[in-house]
Each structure stands twice: as structure tokens, then as C-alpha cells.
Coordinates of C-alpha atoms and ligand atoms in Angstrom, one line a residue:
Chain R
M4 CA 0.0 0.0 0.0
I5 CA 2.7 2.5 1.1
S6 CA 4.9 1.6 -1.8
G7 CA 1.8 2.0 -4.0
V8 CA 1.5 5.6 -2.8
F9 CA 5.1 6.3 -3.6
H10 CA 4.7 4.6 -6.9
F11 CA 1.7 6.8 -7.7
I12 CA 3.5 10.0 -6.8
S13 CA 6.6 9.2 -8.8
E14 CA 4.4 8.1 -11.8
N15 CA 2.5 11.4 -11.7
F16 CA 5.3 13.5 -10.4
S17 CA 4.8 16.7 -12.5
Q18 CA 1.0 16.6 -11.9
A19 CA 1.5 16.1 -8.2
L20 CA 3.9 19.1 -8.2
Y21 CA 1.4 21.2 -10.1
L22 CA -1.5 20.3 -7.8
S23 CA 0.7 21.1 -4.7
W24 CA 1.6 24.4 -6.2
E25 CA -2.1 25.1 -7.0
H26 CA -2.9 24.1 -3.4
M27 CA -0.3 26.4 -1.9
W28 CA -1.3 29.3 -4.2
I29 CA -4.9 29.2 -2.9
V30 CA -3.7 29.0 0.7
G31 CA -1.0 31.6 0.2
V32 CA -3.3 34.2 -1.5
A33 CA -5.9 33.6 1.2
L34 CA -3.4 34.0 4.0
L35 CA -2.0 37.3 2.5
I36 CA -5.5 38.7 2.2
S37 CA -6.5 37.4 5.7
A38 CA -3.4 39.0 7.3
A39 CA -4.1 42.3 5.5
A40 CA -7.6 42.3 6.9
G41 CA -7.2 40.4 10.2
I42 CA -4.1 42.2 11.7
P43 CA -5.5 45.7 11.3
L44 CA -8.8 44.5 12.5
G45 CA -7.2 42.9 15.6
L46 CA -5.2 46.1 16.2
Y47 CA -8.4 48.2 15.9
V48 CA -10.3 45.9 18.3
A49 CA -7.5 46.1 20.8
G50 CA -8.0 49.9 20.9
H51 CA -11.8 49.6 21.1
E52 CA -12.5 47.0 23.7
E53 CA -16.3 47.5 23.6
I54 CA -16.4 45.9 20.1
A55 CA -13.9 43.2 21.0
S56 CA -16.3 40.4 22.1
P57 CA -18.8 40.8 19.2
I58 CA -16.0 40.7 16.6
I59 CA -14.2 37.8 18.2
N60 CA -17.4 35.9 18.8
G61 CA -18.4 36.5 15.2
A62 CA -15.1 35.0 14.0
N63 CA -15.5 32.2 16.4
I64 CA -18.9 31.3 14.9
I65 CA -17.6 31.3 11.4
M66 CA -14.9 28.9 12.5
T67 CA -17.5 26.4 13.9
I68 CA -19.3 26.2 10.5
P69 CA -18.2 22.9 8.8
S70 CA -16.3 23.7 5.7
I71 CA -18.7 21.7 3.4
A72 CA -21.6 23.7 4.8
L73 CA -19.8 27.0 4.3
F74 CA -19.1 26.1 0.7
G75 CA -22.7 25.2 0.4
I76 CA -23.9 28.5 1.8
M77 CA -21.5 30.5 -0.5
L78 CA -22.6 28.7 -3.6
P79 CA -26.1 30.4 -3.9
L80 CA -24.7 33.6 -2.5
L81 CA -21.9 34.0 -5.1
S82 CA -23.6 32.3 -8.1
P83 CA -25.5 35.5 -9.2
I84 CA -22.1 37.2 -9.8
N85 CA -20.8 34.0 -11.4
L86 CA -18.4 33.2 -8.6
G87 CA -20.1 30.2 -7.0
L88 CA -17.5 27.8 -8.1
G89 CA -13.7 27.8 -8.6
K90 CA -10.8 29.3 -6.7
I91 CA -12.4 32.6 -5.7
P92 CA -15.1 31.1 -3.4
A93 CA -12.5 28.8 -1.9
I94 CA -10.2 31.7 -1.2
I95 CA -13.0 33.7 0.4
A96 CA -13.9 30.7 2.6
L97 CA -10.3 30.3 3.7
I98 CA -10.1 34.0 4.5
L99 CA -13.2 33.8 6.7
Y100 CA -11.8 30.8 8.6
S101 CA -8.5 32.5 9.1
Q102 CA -10.0 35.6 10.8
L103 CA -10.4 34.0 14.2
P104 CA -6.8 33.0 14.9
I105 CA -5.4 36.1 13.3
I106 CA -7.7 38.6 15.0
R107 CA -7.6 36.8 18.3
N108 CA -3.8 36.5 18.4
T109 CA -3.3 40.1 17.3
F110 CA -5.8 41.3 19.9
T111 CA -4.3 39.3 22.8
A112 CA -0.8 40.1 21.8
I113 CA -1.5 43.8 22.0
K114 CA -3.7 43.5 25.1
N115 CA -1.0 41.5 27.0
L116 CA 1.8 44.0 26.5
P117 CA 2.8 45.3 29.9
P118 CA 0.8 48.5 30.5
D119 CA 4.0 50.2 31.8
L120 CA 5.5 50.0 28.3
V121 CA 2.4 51.6 26.7
D122 CA 2.6 54.3 29.4
A123 CA 6.2 54.9 28.8
A124 CA 5.7 55.2 25.1
D125 CA 2.8 57.7 25.6
G126 CA 4.7 59.5 28.3
M127 CA 7.8 59.9 26.1
G128 CA 5.5 61.7 23.5
M129 CA 5.1 59.0 20.9
T130 CA 2.1 59.3 18.6
R131 CA -0.3 56.4 18.3
W132 CA 1.5 55.3 15.1
Q133 CA 5.0 55.6 16.6
R134 CA 3.9 53.6 19.6
L135 CA 2.6 50.8 17.3
K136 CA 5.7 50.8 15.1
E137 CA 8.4 51.1 17.8
V138 CA 6.9 49.2 20.7
E139 CA 3.7 47.3 20.1
M140 CA 4.4 45.7 16.7
P141 CA 7.9 44.4 17.5
L142 CA 6.8 42.9 20.8
A143 CA 3.5 41.5 19.4
A144 CA 4.9 40.2 16.1
P145 CA 5.8 36.6 17.3
V146 CA 2.3 36.1 18.7
I147 CA 0.7 37.5 15.6
I148 CA 2.8 35.2 13.4
A149 CA 1.7 32.3 15.6
G150 CA -1.9 33.2 14.6
L151 CA -0.9 33.2 10.9
R152 CA 0.7 29.9 11.5
T153 CA -2.4 28.3 12.9
A154 CA -4.5 29.8 10.1
A155 CA -2.1 28.6 7.4
V156 CA -1.9 25.0 8.6
M157 CA -5.6 24.8 9.1
N158 CA -6.3 26.3 5.7
I159 CA -4.1 23.7 4.0
G160 CA -6.5 21.1 5.3
I161 CA -9.6 23.0 4.4
A162 CA -8.4 23.8 0.9
A163 CA -8.4 20.0 0.2
I164 CA -12.1 20.0 0.8
A165 CA -12.6 23.1 -1.5
V166 CA -12.1 20.8 -4.4
Y167 CA -15.9 20.1 -4.2
I168 CA -16.5 23.7 -5.4
G169 CA -13.8 23.3 -8.1
S170 CA -10.8 25.0 -6.5
G171 CA -8.3 22.5 -7.8
G172 CA -5.3 21.6 -5.6
L173 CA -4.4 18.4 -3.9
G174 CA -8.1 17.8 -3.1
V175 CA -8.3 16.6 -6.7
Y176 CA -6.5 13.4 -5.9
I177 CA -8.7 12.8 -2.9
Q178 CA -11.9 13.5 -4.7
Q179 CA -11.0 11.5 -7.8
G180 CA -9.6 8.7 -5.7
I181 CA -12.9 8.4 -3.9
D182 CA -14.9 8.5 -7.2
R183 CA -12.7 5.9 -8.8
F184 CA -12.2 3.8 -5.6
Y185 CA -8.4 4.2 -6.0
P186 CA -6.9 4.1 -2.5
E187 CA -3.4 4.9 -3.6
M188 CA -4.6 8.1 -5.2
I189 CA -6.6 9.2 -2.1
L190 CA -3.6 8.5 0.2
S191 CA -1.2 10.3 -2.1
G192 CA -3.4 13.4 -1.9
A193 CA -3.6 13.0 1.9
L194 CA 0.1 12.5 2.2
L195 CA 1.0 15.5 0.1
V196 CA -1.4 17.7 2.1
S197 CA 0.3 16.6 5.3
V198 CA 3.7 17.2 3.9
L199 CA 2.7 20.7 2.8
A200 CA 1.3 21.3 6.3
L201 CA 4.5 20.2 8.0
I202 CA 6.7 22.3 5.7
V203 CA 4.5 25.4 6.1
D204 CA 4.4 24.9 9.9
G205 CA 8.2 24.7 10.0
I206 CA 8.6 27.8 7.9
M207 CA 6.2 29.7 10.1
A208 CA 7.9 28.5 13.3
W209 CA 11.1 29.8 11.9
L210 CA 9.5 33.1 11.0
E211 CA 8.1 33.3 14.5
R212 CA 11.6 33.0 16.0
A213 CA 13.1 35.4 13.5
A214 CA 10.5 38.0 14.4
T215 CA 11.2 37.8 18.1
P216 CA 13.3 40.8 19.0
E217 CA 16.9 40.1 20.2
G218 CA 16.2 41.8 23.6
I219 CA 13.3 39.4 24.2
K220 CA 15.3 36.3 23.3
I221 CA 18.0 37.4 25.8
Q222 CA 15.3 38.1 28.4
R223 CA 13.9 34.6 28.0
K224 CA 17.3 33.0 28.2
L225 CA 18.1 34.9 31.4
M226 CA 14.8 34.0 33.0
Q227 CA 15.4 30.2 32.6
Chain P
M24 CA 7.0 76.7 36.6
I25 CA 4.1 74.4 37.0
T26 CA 0.9 75.7 38.5
Y27 CA -1.9 73.5 39.8
E28 CA -5.2 75.4 40.2
S29 CA -8.0 73.6 42.1
V30 CA -7.1 70.3 40.4
T31 CA -9.4 67.3 41.1
K32 CA -9.1 63.9 39.6
I33 CA -11.8 61.3 40.1
F34 CA -11.4 57.8 38.6
G35 CA -14.5 55.9 37.7
S36 CA -18.0 57.0 38.5
G37 CA -21.0 56.3 40.8
R38 CA -20.3 53.9 43.6
N39 CA -16.8 53.0 42.2
A40 CA -15.6 56.6 42.0
V41 CA -12.2 57.2 43.6
T42 CA -11.1 60.7 44.3
A43 CA -7.4 60.4 43.6
L44 CA -6.7 64.1 43.9
D45 CA -8.8 66.6 45.8
N46 CA -8.6 70.3 44.9
L47 CA -4.9 70.6 44.6
N48 CA -3.4 74.1 44.6
L49 CA 0.3 74.1 44.2
T50 CA 3.0 76.0 42.4
I51 CA 6.3 74.4 41.5
P52 CA 8.7 77.4 41.0
K53 CA 11.0 77.6 38.1
G54 CA 14.4 76.0 38.8
E55 CA 13.3 74.2 42.0
I56 CA 12.9 70.6 43.0
V57 CA 9.6 70.0 44.7
V58 CA 9.2 66.6 46.3
L59 CA 5.6 65.2 46.2
L60 CA 5.7 63.1 49.3
G61 CA 3.1 60.8 51.0
P62 CA 2.0 57.3 51.7
S63 CA 1.0 54.8 49.0
G64 CA -2.2 55.8 47.1
C65 CA -2.1 59.5 48.2
G66 CA -2.2 60.8 44.6
K67 CA 1.5 61.4 43.8
T68 CA 1.6 59.5 40.5
T69 CA -1.8 60.9 39.5
T70 CA -0.5 64.4 39.9
L71 CA 2.4 63.7 37.5
R72 CA 0.1 61.9 35.0
L73 CA -2.3 64.8 35.0
T74 CA 0.6 67.1 34.2
N75 CA 1.6 65.4 31.0
R76 CA -2.0 64.5 30.1
L77 CA -1.7 60.8 30.5
E78 CA -4.9 61.2 32.5
A79 CA -7.6 63.8 31.9
I80 CA -8.3 66.4 34.6
T81 CA -11.7 66.1 36.2
R82 CA -11.9 69.7 37.4
G83 CA -9.4 72.5 37.6
N84 CA -6.4 73.7 35.5
I85 CA -2.7 73.0 35.2
Y86 CA -0.4 75.6 33.7
I87 CA 3.1 75.2 32.5
D88 CA 4.9 78.5 32.4
N89 CA 1.5 80.1 32.5
Q90 CA 0.2 78.1 29.5
N91 CA -2.8 75.9 30.1
I92 CA -1.8 72.4 29.3
M93 CA -5.2 71.8 27.6
D94 CA -4.0 74.3 24.9
V95 CA -1.0 72.2 24.0
N96 CA -1.0 69.2 21.8
P97 CA -0.4 66.2 24.2
V98 CA 2.4 64.7 22.1
Q99 CA 4.3 68.0 22.1
L100 CA 3.6 68.5 25.7
R101 CA 5.0 65.1 26.6
Q102 CA 8.2 65.6 24.5
R103 CA 8.7 68.9 26.4
L104 CA 8.3 67.3 29.8
G105 CA 11.0 64.7 30.8
Y106 CA 9.2 61.8 32.3
V107 CA 10.7 59.1 34.5
I108 CA 8.0 56.5 35.3
Q109 CA 7.6 54.6 38.5
A110 CA 7.6 51.2 36.9
I111 CA 10.8 52.1 34.9
G112 CA 9.2 50.8 31.6
L113 CA 12.2 50.3 29.4
F114 CA 11.4 48.9 26.0
P115 CA 12.8 45.3 26.1
N116 CA 13.1 45.2 22.3
K117 CA 15.4 48.2 22.2
T118 CA 19.0 48.5 23.2
I119 CA 20.0 50.7 26.1
A120 CA 21.2 53.4 23.6
D121 CA 17.9 53.2 21.7
N122 CA 15.9 53.5 24.9
I123 CA 17.8 56.5 26.1
S124 CA 17.6 58.2 22.7
I125 CA 13.8 57.9 22.3
V126 CA 12.8 61.5 22.8
P127 CA 15.8 63.0 20.9
R128 CA 14.9 60.8 18.0
L129 CA 11.2 61.7 18.1
M130 CA 12.4 65.3 18.1
G131 CA 14.5 64.7 15.1
W132 CA 18.0 65.3 16.5
E133 CA 21.0 64.5 14.3
K134 CA 22.4 61.0 14.5
N135 CA 25.9 61.9 15.8
E136 CA 24.3 64.4 18.3
I137 CA 22.2 61.5 19.6
E138 CA 25.1 59.2 20.0
K139 CA 27.1 61.8 21.9
R140 CA 24.1 62.4 24.1
V141 CA 23.6 58.7 24.9
D142 CA 27.2 58.4 26.1
E143 CA 26.8 61.6 28.2
M144 CA 23.7 60.3 29.8
L145 CA 25.2 56.9 30.6
Q146 CA 28.2 58.6 32.3
L147 CA 25.8 60.8 34.2
V148 CA 24.1 57.7 35.7
N149 CA 27.4 56.0 36.4
L150 CA 27.2 53.3 33.8
D151 CA 30.1 52.8 31.4
P152 CA 28.9 53.6 27.9
G153 CA 31.3 51.1 26.3
I154 CA 29.8 48.3 28.3
Y155 CA 26.1 49.2 28.4
R156 CA 25.4 51.1 25.2
N157 CA 24.5 48.0 23.2
R158 CA 23.0 45.8 25.9
Y159 CA 19.4 45.1 26.3
P160 CA 17.3 46.0 29.4
A161 CA 17.0 42.3 30.4
E162 CA 20.8 42.2 30.9
L163 CA 20.7 44.9 33.5
S164 CA 19.9 44.8 37.2
G165 CA 16.7 46.5 38.5
G166 CA 18.8 49.4 39.8
Q167 CA 20.7 49.8 36.6
Q168 CA 17.4 49.7 34.6
Q169 CA 16.1 52.5 36.8
R170 CA 19.2 54.6 36.1
I171 CA 18.5 54.1 32.4
G172 CA 15.0 55.2 33.0
V173 CA 16.3 58.4 34.5
A174 CA 18.8 58.9 31.7
R175 CA 15.9 58.4 29.2
G176 CA 13.9 61.1 31.0
L177 CA 16.8 63.6 30.9
A178 CA 18.0 62.8 27.4
A179 CA 16.3 65.5 25.4
D180 CA 17.4 68.1 28.1
P181 CA 13.9 69.2 29.0
D182 CA 13.4 72.2 31.2
I183 CA 10.8 70.5 33.2
L184 CA 11.0 67.0 34.7
L185 CA 8.4 64.7 36.1
M186 CA 10.2 62.0 38.1
D187 CA 8.2 59.2 39.8
E188 CA 10.3 57.6 42.5
P189 CA 13.3 57.7 40.1
F190 CA 15.7 56.1 42.6
G191 CA 13.3 53.7 44.3
A192 CA 14.8 50.5 43.0
I193 CA 18.5 51.5 43.4
D194 CA 20.4 50.0 46.3
P195 CA 21.2 52.4 49.2
I196 CA 24.8 53.0 48.4
N197 CA 24.3 53.7 44.7
R198 CA 21.2 55.7 45.6
E199 CA 23.1 58.0 47.8
Q200 CA 25.7 58.5 45.1
I201 CA 23.1 59.1 42.4
Q202 CA 21.2 61.5 44.5
N203 CA 24.4 63.5 45.1
E204 CA 25.2 63.4 41.4
F205 CA 21.7 64.5 40.6
L206 CA 21.9 67.4 43.1
R207 CA 25.3 68.5 41.7
L208 CA 23.8 68.5 38.2
Q209 CA 20.7 70.3 39.3
A210 CA 22.8 73.1 41.0
K211 CA 24.2 73.7 37.5
L212 CA 21.2 73.1 35.3
K213 CA 18.4 74.5 37.5
K214 CA 15.6 72.5 36.0
T215 CA 12.0 72.6 37.3
I216 CA 11.3 69.2 38.8
A217 CA 8.3 67.5 40.3
F218 CA 9.9 64.6 42.1
V219 CA 7.7 61.9 43.7
S220 CA 9.0 60.0 46.7
H221 CA 7.6 58.2 49.7
D222 CA 10.9 58.4 51.5
I223 CA 11.2 61.3 54.0
H224 CA 15.0 61.1 54.0
E225 CA 15.1 61.4 50.2
A226 CA 12.6 64.2 50.3
I227 CA 14.7 66.2 52.8
K228 CA 17.8 65.6 50.9
V229 CA 16.7 66.5 47.4
G230 CA 13.7 68.8 47.9
D231 CA 13.9 72.6 47.8
R232 CA 10.3 72.2 49.0
I233 CA 8.2 69.3 50.1
A234 CA 4.5 68.9 49.3
L235 CA 3.1 66.3 51.7
F236 CA -0.1 64.5 50.5
D237 CA -2.6 62.4 52.4
K238 CA -5.5 60.7 50.6
G239 CA -5.5 63.0 47.6
K240 CA -5.2 66.2 49.6
L241 CA -2.2 68.5 49.9
V242 CA -1.6 68.7 53.7
Q243 CA 1.5 70.9 53.9
Y244 CA 3.8 72.6 51.4
D245 CA 7.0 74.1 52.8
I246 CA 10.7 74.0 52.8
P247 CA 12.1 70.8 54.5
E248 CA 13.2 72.6 57.6
I249 CA 9.7 73.9 58.3
I250 CA 8.1 70.5 57.5
L251 CA 10.5 69.0 60.1
T252 CA 10.3 71.6 62.8
Q253 CA 6.7 72.9 62.4
P254 CA 4.6 70.0 61.2
K255 CA 1.1 71.3 60.6
N256 CA -0.8 68.4 62.2
K257 CA -0.4 65.0 63.6
F258 CA -0.3 63.3 60.2
V259 CA 2.7 65.4 59.1
A260 CA 4.4 64.9 62.5
D261 CA 3.9 61.1 62.3
F262 CA 5.0 60.9 58.7
V263 CA 8.1 62.9 59.4
G264 CA 8.8 60.6 62.3
A265 CA 9.8 60.9 65.9
D266 CA 13.4 61.5 65.0
R267 CA 12.7 64.9 63.5
A268 CA 15.5 66.5 65.4
L269 CA 18.0 64.1 63.8
K270 CA 16.6 64.8 60.4
V271 CA 16.9 68.6 60.9
L272 CA 20.6 67.9 61.6
G273 CA 20.9 66.1 58.3
L274 CA 19.9 69.4 56.7
M275 CA 22.4 71.5 58.6
R276 CA 26.1 71.9 57.9
V277 CA 29.1 72.5 60.2
S278 CA 29.4 76.0 58.6
D279 CA 26.0 76.8 60.1
V280 CA 27.0 76.4 63.7
M281 CA 30.8 76.3 64.0
N282 CA 32.6 78.5 66.4
R283 CA 35.2 80.4 64.2
H284 CA 36.9 82.0 67.2
P285 CA 37.3 79.4 69.9
E286 CA 39.1 80.7 73.0
N287 CA 40.4 77.5 74.5
I288 CA 43.4 77.5 72.2
L289 CA 46.9 76.5 73.4
R290 CA 50.1 76.9 71.5
A291 CA 52.1 73.7 71.0
D292 CA 55.2 75.1 72.7
E293 CA 53.3 76.4 75.7
R294 CA 54.5 75.2 79.1
T295 CA 52.1 73.0 81.0
E296 CA 51.9 75.2 84.1
N297 CA 51.0 78.3 82.0
A298 CA 48.5 76.2 80.0
L299 CA 46.8 74.9 83.2
H300 CA 46.7 78.4 84.7
F301 CA 45.1 79.7 81.4
L302 CA 42.4 77.0 81.3
K303 CA 41.6 77.4 85.0
E304 CA 41.3 81.1 84.8
K305 CA 39.0 80.9 81.7
G306 CA 37.0 78.0 83.1
F307 CA 37.7 75.5 80.3
R308 CA 38.0 71.8 81.0
Y309 CA 40.4 71.2 78.1
G310 CA 42.3 73.1 75.5
I311 CA 43.0 72.6 71.8
V312 CA 46.6 72.4 71.0
I313 CA 47.5 74.3 67.7
D314 CA 50.8 73.5 66.0
G315 CA 51.2 76.2 63.3
T316 CA 47.9 76.1 61.5
M317 CA 47.0 72.5 62.3
P318 CA 45.3 71.2 65.5
A319 CA 47.8 68.8 67.1
G320 CA 45.1 67.4 69.6
Y321 CA 43.6 68.3 72.9
V322 CA 44.7 68.3 76.6
T323 CA 42.5 68.3 79.7
Q324 CA 43.2 70.1 82.9
A325 CA 43.7 66.8 84.6
T326 CA 46.5 65.8 82.2
L327 CA 48.1 69.1 82.6
S328 CA 48.1 69.0 86.4
Y329 CA 50.0 65.6 86.5
E330 CA 52.6 66.2 83.8
K331 CA 55.4 68.8 83.3
G332 CA 56.9 70.1 80.0
I333 CA 55.4 71.5 76.9
V334 CA 51.8 70.7 75.9
A335 CA 52.6 69.4 72.5
G336 CA 53.9 66.1 73.9
L337 CA 50.7 65.6 76.0
A338 CA 48.1 66.3 73.3
E339 CA 45.6 63.5 72.5
K340 CA 45.2 63.4 68.7
Y341 CA 41.7 63.8 67.2
P342 CA 40.6 60.8 65.3
L343 CA 39.3 62.9 62.4
F344 CA 38.7 66.5 61.3
L345 CA 35.5 68.1 60.0
K346 CA 34.9 70.1 56.8
E347 CA 32.6 73.1 56.8
R348 CA 30.2 71.1 54.6
T349 CA 30.0 68.1 56.8
S350 CA 26.4 67.6 57.9
L351 CA 25.6 67.9 61.6
R352 CA 24.0 64.5 61.6
D353 CA 27.4 63.0 60.8
V354 CA 29.2 65.2 63.3
L355 CA 26.8 64.0 66.0
S356 CA 27.4 60.4 65.1
F357 CA 31.2 61.0 65.3
M358 CA 30.7 62.5 68.8
L359 CA 28.9 59.4 69.9
M360 CA 31.3 57.1 68.2
Y361 CA 34.5 58.6 69.6
D362 CA 32.9 59.9 72.8
L363 CA 34.3 63.4 72.1
P364 CA 32.2 66.6 72.7
L365 CA 34.3 68.7 70.3
F366 CA 35.8 68.4 66.8
C367 CA 38.0 70.7 64.9
V368 CA 37.1 72.1 61.4
L369 CA 39.7 72.3 58.7
D370 CA 39.4 74.2 55.4
D371 CA 40.4 72.6 52.1
N372 CA 44.0 73.6 52.6
E373 CA 44.0 71.8 56.0
N374 CA 44.1 75.0 58.0
F375 CA 42.3 75.2 61.3
T376 CA 39.2 77.3 61.0
G377 CA 37.2 76.6 64.1
T378 CA 35.4 74.1 66.3
V379 CA 32.0 72.4 66.7
T380 CA 30.8 71.3 70.1
Y381 CA 27.9 69.2 71.2
K382 CA 26.5 72.3 72.8
D383 CA 26.7 74.1 69.4
I384 CA 24.6 71.4 67.8
Q385 CA 22.1 71.3 70.6
Q386 CA 21.7 75.0 70.4
A387 CA 21.1 74.9 66.6
V388 CA 18.3 72.2 67.0
K389 CA 16.7 74.3 69.7
E390 CA 16.7 77.4 67.6
S391 CA 15.3 75.7 64.6
Y392 CA 12.3 74.6 66.7
A393 CA 11.9 78.0 68.3
D394 CA 10.4 80.0 65.4
Ligands
ATP412 N1 -6.4 54.3 36.4 C1 -6.9 54.3 37.7 N2 -8.2 53.8 37.8 C2 -8.8 53.8 39.1 N3 -8.2 54.3 40.2 C3 -6.9 54.7 40.1 C4 -6.2 54.7 38.8 N4 -5.0 55.2 39.0 C5 -4.9 55.5 40.3 N5 -6.1 55.2 41.0 C6 -6.3 55.4 42.4 O1 -6.0 56.7 42.7 C7 -5.4 56.8 44.0 C8 -4.0 57.5 43.8 O2 -3.2 56.7 43.1 P1 -1.7 57.1 42.7 O3 -1.2 56.1 41.8 O4 -1.6 58.6 42.3 O5 -1.0 56.9 44.1 P2 0.6 57.2 44.6 O6 0.6 58.3 45.5 O7 1.4 57.3 43.4 O8 0.9 55.8 45.3 P3 2.2 54.9 45.3 O9 3.2 55.5 46.3 O10 1.7 53.6 45.7 O11 2.8 54.9 43.9 C9 -5.3 55.4 44.5 O12 -6.3 55.1 45.4 C10 -5.4 54.5 43.2 O13 -6.0 53.3 43.5
MG413 MG1 2.9 56.2 42.4

């Protein structure tokens, strides 16, 4: 069985590579857009706590919708503008799913900064923007990236299901494998999705460390 | 100059309202250090935070050099007022140099000017720039971090400083040293400083005036000597402590009380009979033996009546000499330590300029309580 999987992949190597690329393209585009929306939203919510719980609860609810159901809901909603099927609705769904980890991590990262630092920044005469750039963002960055990491790994899995609305990607092997009762094909798809998830997880973990300010690394080392 | 005009600050509302500051009227004169003193929670930090608009005033007005702070953009106001926060609050992601240079950078100083200033500031707070410039806050002790906090507050050379317990985390020996350095600098720079402390010793030492708070109210505002000798009520007296007299002594110097023309002086080559006769006639129990311009020691009537010769050979040496700037608190402790009622004062060229006796000190304390 295992050897069958490897055999399948090596036989169809260029196609497997293409599907992996397509898969990552969907996830990557969705992640970029999610970050562009979720991080500012998280920052805004951190400054306006009265709207924090409705926004975060909203994102939470989206997250609990099963992906098949979400695709099902989007189909009639987006069909009138001819976007019911294909990559676009898949990307939209992934963006929606990503909002919770990204907004939540951004919000908590900013909220958990020591109040003395915020005070010091204000007291020194920093503008809101300078405070964000010089103090809040550098210190919150690792936690925000951890949110992106969660979102990315989760989306690699969900993207495999988006094949049912015609997104392409590695889900193609799984879907076709099921249709044709071809276990090696199904497993190849599943294996490649897992490998992608592991690679992305590793890259994001590295990014998380790289974004940790030197002073904080030293602080952690000294506290051990 | 900072002027507080009927300033009230209430946090929260309804049943949870806390009056942190109650109708404060206070003027911090230009070029002076005013210590805001009082027990925890009396409103000291709140007073500073209202001044740089980190908190909004509930009622009343604050003026800086006669300009209402509400008419100034808060960001500009804060860059103008040096601020040293109670919790230190160094940015852990920035090096020491970058922490110190925050305000100069915000104000757009030249790069090399900033570097020069950083080293100056590090030297000022007794930290070697070569060692500390590129370290991170986590690599410094609490006391060292606090010194960086002070350096950061002073870096842009503001005319007005708000300092919230700036030396609170520094160990006693270094604290003493930094307070001295701070006072030496202030004598030169003449900044206007609101200095929060809860330590009466520190307040007496650094304050030109002390504003004593209790539960959000200003109880007494006076120079340290008056706070010590004429406490307005029981709260002030208790806060200042039962050892008020000793604290007054900490404020006074040898030059305030010394006798510049003592009469019980004996020449080193005087014969013992003549010396004894002189002391008996004048009614002194002992004489100070002066050899040239230096005190050689002291002789008592008793010694003189048993021995013959010249007094120089009989003189008991003094264990130490005083300077005119020595504090009377130190003099008193020398007297107790060496069991001597008198010490000689020397100038910086080691010439004898007078004496201080236990009686002189006692008299000075009495006088300070009299008015
Ligand atoms: N942001 C706030 N919200 C509610 N109450 C506050 C706030 N800040 C201060 N207070 C209250 O106002 C009062 C005065 O506080 P403040 O911090 O000025 O005291 P302090 O004199 O600086 O004390 P300490 O010596 O402990 O620093 C206290 O009762 C405090 O609990
Ligand atoms: Mg305080």
C-alpha cells in the first residue's frame, strides 16, 4: 500500500507538483489577504474593547461552521455574480476561517503588552502610530505570526475540501480517488497535504523565532 | 513653573468613584525641586500623569509656564516634559542606547548628536557607555534599569522633569551616590522638577520644597526645615517621624553652627603650668593644641596637672577632622562614636578654621524649633 502511494506519486510527479503548487497558491493568497484584513482589525479591536467580544465571537462562529456547509452557503450567494465555483469562493472561505486565529492573536498580543510600556511610550511623547511601530508591533509580532501559522496550517487542510467547489489543488487526488475507488490516489493526496502542512508549519515557526526581538530572546534565556 | 489650580481627579463614577486628587493648589517654582511626598495611594503619581495629560483632569487647571496644558498638543507637551515612570518601563526590544535616545529621535536630532548624548547620559548615571550602550534591558539589574529610566527622561534636556520615584529600585549605596550626582547637576542646570518620593529622607535631601499629601489632599507645602520643625498636624508629624530633630541635623552643615573664634586654644610650645593656669582662669576643662595652622590634639586640665613640660607632647590626637560642609548629623554620630564633645574644622588647605561642640549642635536644634 505504502509503496503503491510512492509509486503513484513518482508516476504522476509533475502533476503532483502542479497540484501542490495550486494548493499552496490558494492557501497563500488567502493568507495574505487574511493577514491584510485580520491584523489591522485585531489592532483596531485592541484599541476599542467595547467591540472586541462581538467581533471575536463572530469570527468564532464562522470557525464552527463545517467547511462543506460554508461552501454550500456560499454557492447560492456567489452564483449570481458568477463566482459560485472555482478558486475565488475557496479563497473567500479560507479568508473567513483565518480571521479568528489572526484577529484573536493580534488582539491578545497587544492587550497583553505590559501597561508600563504603553505608558512609557505615551509618556515619552510617541504618537499612536509611533507607539505601534516602535513598541507594540515588535513585541506582538511573534504572537501575531503564531496566529498566521495556525491559520495557514488549518487552511491547507480545508483547501483540500474546497475541491468540491472546483478549486483544484491536492483535493483533486482525494476526490477523484474516492470516485474511482483508488486508495493509492486518495492516500497520495492526503500524504502530500500533510507534507505541505508540515513544511509550512516549519517555515512559520522559523518566522516566529526570527520576528522575536533580540532583547526578548535574551530576556527569556536569562529567565530560565 | 508648574501651577496646579484647584485640580481634582476622580477615577471611575458612581459607587466605584475614587477621588485620587482633591482640589490641589500648588506652584512648583522655576528651577526648583519640589518633592511630592506621601503614603501609597495618596495621589502622587496621579499628579504627574495629569501634568503630562496621560490622565484627563476632572476639574481645575494645570499651567506650565502660564500656558494651560489643555491648549498644548499632548504629544508635544510630553516631549517637552521629561518623564521618569515609577515602573521604569524600558522597552525590552530596544538596546540601552535606543531606549535613552527615544525622545531626541522623536524630536529629530542629528544621528551623531544623539550618539554623543547617549554616552553623556550613561556617564551621568554612572554606567560605562562602552559596556552598556549596546546591551538590552534584560541584561541589567533593577537598579541599573532604573538609572537608564532616569537617563531616558533627561536625554532631550527638558526644562521640566516629572520624576516618579526615580531612585526607588536602586540599592542604598548607589542611591546616595546618584542623589548626590543628581543634586550636583541640578545646581548647575536649574531644572524645574516634580519629584515623587515616599521616603522622607530622600525628600529632605533632594527637595527645595516638600509637598506632603494624604488621601489625595495636599496637607503641607513648605521647605524641608519647616516641615520637620513645624509640622502642621499629627499626620505630618507622624509621617516625618519621631526622629525629626535628627533629620533637621541632616539638613544643617558644620558651617551653620561652628565657632570660628574658639578661646580654649593652646600653642604647641606652651609650658604645662601656663596652660593649666590659662584653662583654670577661663574655666575650660580642656584646650585645643594648635601647632602652626594644624590642630595637634587636645589636653585636659587633669592631664596638665600631673605632667610637666610643653603641651605638644601631651596632646591627644583627634581621630578625624571636619569640613565646613560636613552635615551635623554626621558630626553628632562622630561625637557618639568617639565619645568626644568637640571636633576641629579644617578648610580645604588643611588650615584650622574653628570648632563644633555638642552644645553648638544642641543650640542649633533648639533654635530651629523656636520659630
Ligand atoms: N487608572 C486608575 N483607575 C482607578 N483608580 C486609580 C487609577 N489610578 C490611580 N487610581 C487610584 O487613585 C489613587 C491614587 O493613586 P496614585 O497612583 O496617584 O498613588 P501614589 O501616591 O502614586 O501611590 P504609590 O506610592 O503607591 O505609587 C489610588 O487610590 C489609586 O488606587
Ligand atoms: Mg505612584
